[in-house]
Coordinates of C-alpha atoms in Angstrom, one line a residue:
M1 CA -25.9 49.3 -4.5
T2 CA -28.3 49.6 -1.7
E3 CA -28.6 52.9 -0.1
I4 CA -29.0 53.4 3.7
P5 CA -31.0 56.0 4.9
L6 CA -29.3 58.5 7.5
D7 CA -32.0 57.7 10.0
A8 CA -31.2 53.9 9.9
V9 CA -29.2 54.5 13.2
A10 CA -29.4 57.1 16.0
Y11 CA -27.7 60.2 14.4
Q12 CA -24.6 61.6 15.4
P13 CA -22.7 64.6 13.6
P14 CA -20.6 62.7 11.2
P15 CA -16.7 63.2 10.8
P16 CA -16.2 65.7 7.9
Y17 CA -15.8 64.1 4.2
A18 CA -12.5 63.7 2.5
S19 CA -13.3 66.8 0.3
E20 CA -13.1 68.6 3.6
K21 CA -9.5 67.2 4.0
V22 CA -9.2 64.3 6.5
D23 CA -7.1 61.8 4.8
A24 CA -7.0 62.6 1.0
D25 CA -4.4 59.8 0.3
V26 CA -6.8 57.2 1.6
L27 CA -10.3 58.7 1.2
G28 CA -11.9 59.9 -1.9
E29 CA -14.3 62.7 -2.4
N30 CA -17.7 62.4 -0.4
E31 CA -15.9 59.6 1.7
R32 CA -15.5 59.5 5.5
W33 CA -14.5 56.9 8.1
P34 CA -17.5 55.5 10.0
T35 CA -18.3 56.1 13.6
A36 CA -18.1 53.0 15.9
E37 CA -21.8 53.0 16.1
E38 CA -22.1 53.0 12.3
E39 CA -19.6 50.4 11.9
Q40 CA -21.4 48.1 14.3
T41 CA -24.9 48.8 13.0
W42 CA -25.1 49.8 9.4
V43 CA -25.4 47.1 6.7
R44 CA -22.2 46.5 5.0
M45 CA -22.2 47.0 1.0
A46 CA -19.9 46.2 -1.8
D47 CA -17.9 48.8 -3.6
R48 CA -17.7 49.5 -7.2
I49 CA -15.4 47.0 -9.3
P50 CA -12.0 48.7 -10.3
T51 CA -11.4 49.1 -14.0
A52 CA -8.2 46.6 -13.6
A53 CA -10.2 43.9 -12.1
F54 CA -12.8 44.5 -14.7
L55 CA -10.2 43.8 -17.5
V56 CA -9.0 40.5 -15.6
I57 CA -12.7 39.3 -15.5
V58 CA -13.2 40.1 -19.2
T59 CA -9.9 38.1 -19.9
E60 CA -11.4 35.1 -17.8
F61 CA -14.6 35.4 -19.9
C62 CA -12.5 34.9 -23.2
E63 CA -10.6 32.2 -21.7
R64 CA -13.7 30.2 -20.3
F65 CA -15.3 30.9 -24.0
T66 CA -12.2 29.0 -25.5
Y67 CA -12.3 26.2 -22.9
Y68 CA -16.0 25.4 -22.8
G69 CA -16.5 26.1 -26.5
A70 CA -13.7 23.4 -27.2
S71 CA -14.3 21.0 -24.3
G72 CA -18.1 21.1 -24.5
I73 CA -18.0 19.0 -27.8
F74 CA -15.5 16.6 -26.5
N75 CA -18.0 13.9 -25.7
N76 CA -19.6 13.7 -29.2
Y77 CA -16.1 14.1 -30.9
I78 CA -14.7 11.0 -28.9
S79 CA -17.9 8.9 -28.7
N80 CA -19.1 8.7 -32.2
G81 CA -18.1 7.8 -35.7
Y82 CA -17.4 10.4 -38.3
K83 CA -20.2 11.5 -40.5
V84 CA -22.4 8.4 -39.6
P85 CA -26.0 8.4 -40.9
G86 CA -28.6 8.9 -38.3
S87 CA -26.2 9.4 -35.3
S88 CA -24.9 12.2 -33.3
P89 CA -21.8 14.1 -34.7
G90 CA -18.4 12.4 -34.0
A91 CA -15.0 11.9 -35.3
I92 CA -13.0 9.2 -33.1
N93 CA -15.7 6.4 -32.5
G94 CA -14.4 5.6 -29.3
G95 CA -17.8 5.1 -27.3
K96 CA -19.0 6.3 -24.0
Q97 CA -16.3 4.9 -21.8
M98 CA -13.4 6.2 -23.8
A99 CA -15.1 9.8 -23.6
T100 CA -15.6 9.8 -19.9
G101 CA -12.2 8.6 -19.3
L102 CA -10.5 11.1 -21.5
I103 CA -12.7 13.9 -20.3
N104 CA -11.9 12.9 -16.6
F105 CA -8.2 12.9 -17.7
F106 CA -8.4 16.3 -19.3
Q107 CA -10.3 17.8 -15.9
F108 CA -7.8 15.9 -13.7
F109 CA -4.6 17.3 -15.7
C110 CA -6.2 20.7 -15.7
Y111 CA -6.6 21.0 -12.0
I112 CA -3.1 19.4 -11.0
C113 CA -1.2 21.9 -13.2
P114 CA -2.3 24.9 -11.0
I115 CA 0.1 23.9 -8.7
F116 CA 2.9 24.3 -11.0
G117 CA 1.4 27.6 -12.4
A118 CA 1.4 29.0 -8.9
I119 CA 4.9 28.1 -8.1
V120 CA 6.0 29.8 -11.5
A121 CA 3.9 32.8 -10.6
D122 CA 5.6 33.2 -6.9
Q123 CA 9.2 32.0 -7.6
W124 CA 9.8 33.7 -10.9
L125 CA 7.4 35.6 -13.1
G126 CA 4.6 37.1 -11.1
K127 CA 1.0 36.6 -11.9
Y128 CA 1.0 39.1 -14.9
K129 CA 3.8 37.5 -16.7
T130 CA 2.8 33.9 -15.9
I131 CA -1.0 34.2 -17.3
L132 CA 0.7 35.9 -20.4
V133 CA 3.2 33.2 -21.0
F134 CA 1.1 30.2 -20.2
A135 CA -1.8 31.9 -22.5
C136 CA 0.5 31.4 -25.5
I137 CA 1.1 27.8 -24.5
Y138 CA -2.8 27.4 -24.2
L139 CA -3.1 28.9 -27.7
V140 CA -0.7 26.3 -29.3
G141 CA -2.9 23.6 -28.0
N142 CA -5.9 25.2 -29.4
L143 CA -4.4 25.4 -32.9
I144 CA -3.2 21.8 -32.7
L145 CA -6.8 20.7 -31.8
T146 CA -8.3 22.7 -34.8
L147 CA -5.8 21.7 -37.3
T148 CA -6.3 18.0 -36.5
S149 CA -10.0 18.3 -36.5
I150 CA -10.2 18.9 -40.2
P151 CA -11.7 16.2 -42.3
A152 CA -8.5 14.9 -43.8
S153 CA -6.9 14.4 -40.5
I154 CA -9.9 12.7 -39.0
R155 CA -9.9 10.1 -41.8
A156 CA -6.2 9.5 -41.5
G157 CA -6.5 8.7 -37.9
G158 CA -5.1 11.9 -36.5
A159 CA -8.0 13.1 -34.5
L160 CA -7.4 10.9 -31.3
P161 CA -3.5 11.6 -31.1
G162 CA -4.3 15.2 -32.0
L163 CA -6.8 15.5 -29.1
V164 CA -4.5 13.9 -26.5
V165 CA -1.6 16.3 -27.3
S166 CA -4.0 19.3 -27.2
M167 CA -5.5 18.2 -24.0
I168 CA -2.1 18.1 -22.4
I169 CA -1.0 21.4 -23.8
I170 CA -4.3 23.1 -22.9
G171 CA -4.0 21.6 -19.6
L172 CA -0.7 23.0 -19.1
G173 CA -1.9 26.6 -20.3
T174 CA -4.8 26.3 -17.9
G175 CA -2.6 25.6 -14.9
G176 CA -0.7 28.7 -15.5
I177 CA -3.8 30.7 -15.8
K178 CA -6.1 29.2 -13.3
P179 CA -4.4 29.8 -9.8
N180 CA -3.3 33.3 -10.7
V181 CA -6.2 34.9 -12.4
S182 CA -8.7 34.9 -9.5
P183 CA -6.3 36.0 -6.7
M184 CA -5.4 38.6 -9.3
V185 CA -8.9 40.0 -9.6
A186 CA -9.2 40.5 -5.9
E187 CA -5.7 42.2 -5.5
Q188 CA -6.8 45.1 -7.8
Y189 CA -8.9 46.2 -4.8
T190 CA -6.8 47.8 -2.4
R191 CA -9.0 49.4 0.3
T192 CA -8.9 47.3 3.6
R193 CA -10.9 49.6 6.0
P194 CA -14.6 50.0 6.0
F195 CA -15.7 53.4 5.0
V196 CA -18.8 55.7 4.5
R197 CA -19.7 57.0 0.9
R198 CA -22.2 59.8 0.5
L199 CA -24.2 59.3 -2.7
K200 CA -25.5 61.9 -5.3
S201 CA -28.8 61.5 -3.5
G202 CA -27.3 62.6 -0.2
K203 CA -27.7 59.0 1.2
E204 CA -24.8 57.3 2.8
V205 CA -23.7 53.6 2.5
L206 CA -21.1 51.6 4.6
I207 CA -18.6 50.1 2.1
D208 CA -16.9 47.0 3.2
R209 CA -13.8 45.1 1.9
D210 CA -15.3 41.3 2.5
A211 CA -18.6 42.4 0.7
T212 CA -16.7 43.8 -2.2
I213 CA -14.5 40.9 -2.6
Q214 CA -17.8 38.5 -2.5
S215 CA -19.3 40.7 -5.2
M216 CA -16.1 40.5 -7.3
F217 CA -15.9 36.9 -7.1
N218 CA -19.8 36.7 -7.9
W219 CA -19.2 38.7 -11.1
F220 CA -15.9 36.8 -11.8
Y221 CA -18.0 33.6 -11.6
W222 CA -20.6 35.2 -13.9
S223 CA -18.2 35.8 -16.4
I224 CA -17.1 32.4 -16.4
N225 CA -20.6 31.1 -16.9
L226 CA -21.3 33.8 -19.8
G227 CA -18.0 32.4 -21.4
S228 CA -19.3 28.8 -21.2
L229 CA -22.2 29.7 -23.2
S230 CA -19.7 29.4 -26.2
A231 CA -20.6 25.7 -26.2
I232 CA -24.2 26.4 -27.7
A233 CA -22.2 28.1 -30.7
T234 CA -19.6 25.2 -31.0
S235 CA -22.5 22.6 -30.6
E236 CA -24.4 24.3 -33.5
L237 CA -21.2 24.4 -35.7
E238 CA -20.4 20.7 -34.8
H239 CA -23.9 19.7 -35.8
N240 CA -24.6 21.8 -38.8
V241 CA -21.0 22.1 -40.3
D242 CA -18.1 20.2 -38.8
F243 CA -15.7 20.1 -36.1
W244 CA -12.8 22.3 -37.3
P245 CA -14.8 25.5 -37.4
A246 CA -16.3 24.5 -34.0
Y247 CA -12.8 24.4 -32.8
L248 CA -11.7 27.5 -34.8
L249 CA -14.2 29.7 -33.1
P250 CA -12.6 29.3 -29.6
T251 CA -9.1 29.4 -30.9
L252 CA -9.8 33.0 -32.4
M253 CA -11.5 34.2 -29.1
F254 CA -8.4 33.2 -27.4
V255 CA -6.4 35.6 -29.4
V256 CA -8.9 38.2 -28.2
C257 CA -8.2 37.1 -24.8
I258 CA -4.4 37.3 -24.8
F259 CA -5.0 40.9 -26.5
V260 CA -7.5 41.9 -23.7
F261 CA -5.2 40.9 -20.8
W262 CA -2.2 42.5 -22.5
L263 CA -4.3 45.8 -23.0
G264 CA -4.2 46.3 -19.1
R265 CA -0.6 46.1 -18.5
N266 CA -0.1 49.5 -17.3
R267 CA -3.3 49.4 -15.0
Y268 CA -2.8 46.4 -13.1
I269 CA -1.5 46.2 -9.5
R270 CA 1.3 43.6 -9.8
N271 CA 2.7 42.1 -6.8
P272 CA 6.4 41.0 -7.6
P273 CA 7.4 37.4 -7.1
T274 CA 8.8 36.9 -3.5
G275 CA 9.8 33.1 -3.8
S276 CA 7.1 30.3 -3.9
I277 CA 5.4 29.9 -0.9
L278 CA 4.2 26.5 -1.8
L279 CA 7.9 25.4 -2.1
R280 CA 8.6 26.9 1.3
A281 CA 5.6 25.6 2.9
A282 CA 6.3 22.1 1.7
S283 CA 9.9 22.2 3.0
C284 CA 8.5 23.6 6.3
L285 CA 6.0 20.7 6.5
A286 CA 8.8 18.3 5.8
T287 CA 11.1 19.8 8.4
G288 CA 8.3 19.6 11.0
V289 CA 7.9 15.7 10.4
R290 CA 11.6 15.2 10.6
Q291 CA 12.1 17.2 13.7
S292 CA 9.2 15.8 15.5
R293 CA 10.6 12.2 14.8
A294 CA 13.9 13.3 16.1
A295 CA 12.4 14.7 19.1
K296 CA 10.3 11.5 19.7
R297 CA 13.7 9.3 19.3
S298 CA 15.7 11.4 21.7
G299 CA 12.8 11.8 24.3
Q300 CA 13.0 15.5 23.9
Q301 CA 9.4 16.2 23.0
I302 CA 8.1 19.4 23.9
L303 CA 5.1 20.1 26.1
N304 CA 2.7 23.1 26.0
D305 CA 1.6 25.1 29.2
A306 CA -1.0 22.4 29.9
G307 CA 1.6 19.7 29.8
V308 CA 0.3 18.1 26.5
K309 CA 2.9 17.2 23.8
V310 CA 2.7 20.1 21.2
N311 CA 1.5 19.5 17.5
W312 CA 4.3 18.1 15.2
M313 CA 4.3 21.2 13.1
E314 CA 5.7 23.2 16.1
Y315 CA 8.9 21.5 15.6
A316 CA 9.2 23.2 12.2
K317 CA 9.8 26.4 14.0
P318 CA 13.4 27.3 14.2
S319 CA 13.1 28.1 18.0
N320 CA 11.8 24.5 18.5
M321 CA 14.0 22.5 16.3
I322 CA 15.8 19.5 18.0
N323 CA 18.5 19.1 15.2
P324 CA 18.8 22.4 13.4
P325 CA 20.1 22.2 10.1
A326 CA 23.4 23.7 9.0
S327 CA 22.1 26.5 6.9
P328 CA 19.4 28.9 8.2
V329 CA 15.8 27.9 7.0
A330 CA 13.7 30.3 4.9
W331 CA 10.9 30.7 7.5
D332 CA 10.4 32.0 11.2
D333 CA 8.2 30.9 13.9
S334 CA 5.3 33.2 12.8
F335 CA 5.3 31.5 9.3
V336 CA 4.6 28.2 11.0
D337 CA 1.8 29.7 13.0
E338 CA 0.3 30.9 9.7
L339 CA 0.8 27.8 7.9
R340 CA -1.1 26.0 10.6
R341 CA -4.0 28.3 10.7
T342 CA -4.1 28.0 6.8
L343 CA -4.1 24.2 6.7
K344 CA -7.1 24.2 9.4
A345 CA -9.0 26.6 7.4
C346 CA -8.2 24.3 4.3
K347 CA -10.0 21.4 6.2
V348 CA -13.2 22.4 4.7
F349 CA -12.0 21.6 1.1
I350 CA -11.6 17.8 2.1
F351 CA -15.3 17.4 1.1
Y352 CA -15.2 19.1 -2.3
P353 CA -14.0 16.0 -4.5
V354 CA -17.5 14.5 -4.0
Y355 CA -19.1 17.9 -5.0
W356 CA -16.8 18.0 -8.2
L357 CA -17.7 14.4 -9.1
C358 CA -21.3 15.4 -9.2
F359 CA -20.6 18.8 -11.1
G360 CA -18.4 16.9 -13.5
Q361 CA -21.4 14.8 -14.8
I362 CA -22.5 17.7 -16.7
T363 CA -19.8 17.4 -19.2
N364 CA -20.1 13.6 -19.8
T365 CA -22.8 11.3 -18.5
L366 CA -25.7 14.0 -18.7
I367 CA -24.6 14.6 -22.3
S368 CA -24.7 11.0 -23.0
Q369 CA -28.2 10.9 -21.1
A370 CA -29.5 13.7 -23.5
G371 CA -28.0 11.8 -26.6
E372 CA -30.4 8.8 -25.6
M373 CA -33.5 11.1 -25.5
N374 CA -35.5 13.0 -28.1
S375 CA -34.1 16.6 -28.0
G376 CA -36.2 17.8 -31.1
G377 CA -33.4 18.1 -33.5
V378 CA -31.3 20.3 -31.1
P379 CA -27.6 18.9 -30.6
N380 CA -27.5 16.8 -27.4
D381 CA -24.2 18.5 -26.1
I382 CA -26.2 21.8 -26.1
M383 CA -28.2 20.8 -23.2
Q384 CA -25.3 21.6 -20.8
N385 CA -25.6 25.1 -21.3
I386 CA -28.6 25.3 -19.3
D387 CA -26.3 25.4 -16.2
P388 CA -24.7 28.5 -17.2
L389 CA -27.9 30.0 -18.6
F390 CA -29.5 29.6 -14.9
L391 CA -26.2 31.0 -13.2
I392 CA -26.0 34.2 -15.7
I393 CA -29.7 34.9 -14.5
F394 CA -29.3 34.1 -10.8
I395 CA -25.9 35.2 -10.0
P396 CA -26.9 38.9 -10.2
I397 CA -30.1 38.1 -8.3
F398 CA -28.3 36.6 -5.4
D399 CA -25.6 39.4 -5.5
K400 CA -27.8 42.4 -5.8
A401 CA -31.0 41.2 -4.0
L402 CA -30.8 37.8 -2.1
Y403 CA -27.6 38.5 -0.2
P404 CA -28.1 42.1 0.4
G405 CA -31.9 41.6 1.7
L406 CA -30.7 38.6 4.0
R407 CA -28.1 40.9 5.5
R408 CA -30.7 43.8 6.0
C409 CA -32.9 41.1 8.0
G410 CA -30.0 40.2 10.2
L411 CA -29.6 36.8 8.3
D412 CA -26.1 37.0 6.9
F413 CA -25.5 33.4 5.8
G414 CA -21.9 32.3 6.5
P415 CA -19.7 30.6 4.1
I416 CA -20.2 27.1 5.9
L417 CA -24.0 27.2 5.6
R418 CA -23.8 28.6 2.1
I419 CA -21.4 25.5 1.0
F420 CA -23.6 23.0 2.8
I421 CA -26.7 24.2 0.8
G422 CA -24.8 24.0 -2.3
F423 CA -23.7 20.3 -1.5
V424 CA -27.4 19.4 -0.6
L425 CA -28.7 20.8 -4.0
A426 CA -26.0 18.8 -5.9
A427 CA -27.1 15.7 -4.0
I428 CA -30.7 16.3 -5.1
A429 CA -29.5 17.1 -8.7
M430 CA -28.0 13.8 -8.9
A431 CA -31.0 11.8 -7.3
Y432 CA -33.3 13.7 -10.0
A433 CA -30.8 12.6 -12.8
A434 CA -31.2 9.0 -11.6
I435 CA -34.8 9.1 -11.7
V436 CA -34.5 10.8 -15.3
Q437 CA -32.2 7.9 -16.4
H438 CA -34.6 5.2 -15.2
L439 CA -37.3 6.9 -17.2
V440 CA -35.0 6.7 -20.3
Y441 CA -34.4 2.9 -19.8
S442 CA -38.0 2.5 -19.2
S443 CA -38.9 4.1 -22.8
G444 CA -38.8 2.4 -26.0
P445 CA -37.9 1.6 -28.6
Y446 CA -34.4 0.8 -27.3
Y447 CA -34.8 0.8 -23.5
D448 CA -31.5 0.2 -21.6
H449 CA -29.4 -0.1 -24.6
P450 CA -30.1 2.9 -27.1
G451 CA -26.6 3.2 -28.0
S452 CA -26.4 6.5 -30.1
Q453 CA -30.1 6.1 -30.8
H454 CA -33.1 8.0 -29.0
N455 CA -35.6 6.5 -26.9
D456 CA -39.2 8.2 -26.8
I457 CA -38.7 10.6 -24.0
S458 CA -38.0 14.4 -24.3
A459 CA -34.7 15.8 -23.3
A460 CA -36.5 18.9 -21.7
I461 CA -37.2 16.6 -18.5
Q462 CA -33.3 17.3 -17.8
I463 CA -33.7 20.9 -17.2
P464 CA -34.3 20.8 -13.3
A465 CA -31.1 18.7 -13.0
Y466 CA -29.0 21.5 -14.6
A467 CA -31.0 24.2 -12.6
L468 CA -30.1 22.4 -9.5
I469 CA -26.4 22.1 -10.2
A470 CA -26.5 25.9 -11.1
W471 CA -27.7 26.8 -7.8
S472 CA -25.4 24.4 -6.1
E473 CA -22.7 26.2 -7.9
I474 CA -23.7 29.9 -6.6
F475 CA -23.6 28.3 -2.8
A476 CA -20.8 25.9 -2.9
S477 CA -18.1 26.8 -5.8
I478 CA -18.5 30.8 -5.8
T479 CA -18.3 30.5 -1.8
G480 CA -15.5 28.2 -2.0
L481 CA -13.5 30.8 -4.2
E482 CA -14.5 33.6 -1.9
Y483 CA -13.5 31.3 1.3
A484 CA -10.1 30.6 -0.3
Y485 CA -9.2 34.2 -0.8
T486 CA -10.5 35.7 2.5
K487 CA -9.6 33.2 5.0
A488 CA -6.0 33.1 4.1
P489 CA -3.5 35.1 5.4
Q490 CA -1.8 37.7 2.9
S491 CA 1.2 35.3 2.5
M492 CA -0.7 32.1 2.2
K493 CA -3.2 32.9 -0.4
S494 CA -1.5 30.8 -3.2
I495 CA -1.5 27.8 -0.9
V496 CA -5.1 28.0 -0.1
M497 CA -6.2 28.7 -3.8
S498 CA -4.1 25.9 -5.0
I499 CA -5.5 23.5 -2.4
F500 CA -9.0 24.4 -3.4
L501 CA -8.2 24.1 -7.3
F502 CA -6.7 20.6 -6.3
M503 CA -9.9 19.3 -5.1
N504 CA -10.9 19.2 -8.7
C505 CA -8.3 16.4 -9.1
G506 CA -9.8 14.5 -6.3
G507 CA -13.2 14.9 -8.3
A508 CA -11.5 13.6 -11.4
I509 CA -9.8 10.7 -9.6
L510 CA -13.3 9.6 -8.2
A511 CA -14.7 10.0 -11.7
F512 CA -12.3 7.4 -12.7
C513 CA -13.8 5.0 -10.4
F514 CA -17.1 5.5 -11.9
N515 CA -15.8 4.7 -15.3
P516 CA -17.2 1.0 -15.4
I517 CA -20.7 2.2 -14.7
S518 CA -20.5 5.5 -16.7
T519 CA -22.2 3.6 -19.7
D520 CA -25.4 1.8 -20.4
P521 CA -27.1 -0.2 -18.8
Y522 CA -25.5 1.3 -15.6
L523 CA -26.1 4.8 -15.8
V524 CA -28.9 4.8 -13.1
K525 CA -26.4 3.5 -10.6
N526 CA -23.8 6.0 -11.7
F527 CA -26.4 9.0 -10.8
A528 CA -27.7 7.3 -7.7
I529 CA -24.4 6.6 -6.0
A530 CA -23.0 10.0 -6.7
G531 CA -26.1 11.6 -5.2
G532 CA -26.0 9.2 -2.2
L533 CA -22.1 10.1 -1.4
M534 CA -22.9 13.6 -1.9
G535 CA -26.0 13.8 0.5
V536 CA -23.8 11.8 3.1
F537 CA -21.0 14.1 2.8
A538 CA -23.0 17.4 3.0
F539 CA -24.3 16.5 6.3
L540 CA -20.8 15.3 7.4
F541 CA -19.2 18.6 6.3
Y542 CA -22.0 20.6 8.2
A543 CA -21.3 18.6 11.2
C544 CA -17.7 19.1 11.2
F545 CA -17.6 23.0 10.4
Y546 CA -20.6 24.5 11.3
K547 CA -18.8 26.2 14.2
Y548 CA -16.6 28.2 11.6
D549 CA -19.3 30.2 10.8
R550 CA -19.7 31.4 14.4
K551 CA -16.1 32.2 14.6
G552 CA -16.3 34.7 11.6

């Protein structure tokens, strides 16, 4: 936390501290409300992360340890044969296209299920119980994956059906956890007003909710990437022992995940289920379509004050319905206004599928690329861990040094600019990967048909691509999570988070379209087209939404 000297602004006698009894129910010891001038001129800093939020972050670390530890070795598990001399480890012998197709299916399923998970939490169980129930489902999927990867099962042909079944069950479990865990982190911080805290040194800092939420999501994302380093351990186990211990390790970690989450049961702030906002929103939108059509057919269209026909969503308001239903609807006029503002804010997510297409190359085509290069005896699928390593190093630097430093200089980068920078970095990463792939194909002895063999080129040349992707995540992915939470009205946060996560499905669908060129000798085209699309969409994104930063 950066300290602000008292003489940073023109001095005024401050209001008394909470210890002097202003509002003991809201302010803590050595805290006070800021003056108007302080609130306008002081740099806003992040508060400490609550213990309950920290426990949820640790839970996310354990879950991501399991997810990436298992999925990080899917490419080799699917592509290569079992115990083939001179080849990378494998089990199913399905080739690169099968590996890419199944991995894209897994990613698609993992990110379409959060819609269902959000509905269950909002309609019936609440976030805490939903996470706990779906974590148990997730564990069943891990057990199936582990048991079907033992040598006897692989030789009997059980690896492929076991993998598919476990992918579906793990995807369902992820769907119940993913849309609820990040909002639950933010919900543990309950302070809404800026306040001044006096530190032990006597200095004062202005604590702000938005800066705190941004910091919490940065550390939340940091925990994700720390957990993803589990793929290093599972890759080594896969390479040096076998697949079953490689899958057993993340399975055991998920038991720890459930225990850690349960441990905080009495600390969490739990918002009770109040009915699924997603179902209510879907019904509201459908009603708007029906009522606007009815108004058009009957010639009863509504005009605004300027004499212009109103937006079709206005007809979903109970006060504007042409043919009101027999029973009262489950929303009022203000709900429609909030939903409309929410969907307008969500327009920024339309460009994310192309970004997730680029990001997804880490878990399939870049691993295949590394398998065609000389890795010095290091498993090819261990290379993907360069990305989280960079994130673990740079997220604290961005959170504690870069962003506060920019704010002190008056350069508070808005979310749209940060997302744009992330998109550009992803485009550059794909362009670089295309160049690397060209160098792979230009190297002997196997040139553009290496199969599972290695050409004479070092895999270390891949490192800049992973670094660029990592930096793009800090700007685009973390900011997207932050934007999804902070820009949504309180009642609409589940909708915004579900839409943001659903964009990953769009990326997986685009990846299916790339499947024909996701194998040799077409990988240069694969990377080049992905990078070109991302570059075009990055500038389109900024041209469409740069004004959002000005609006705040």
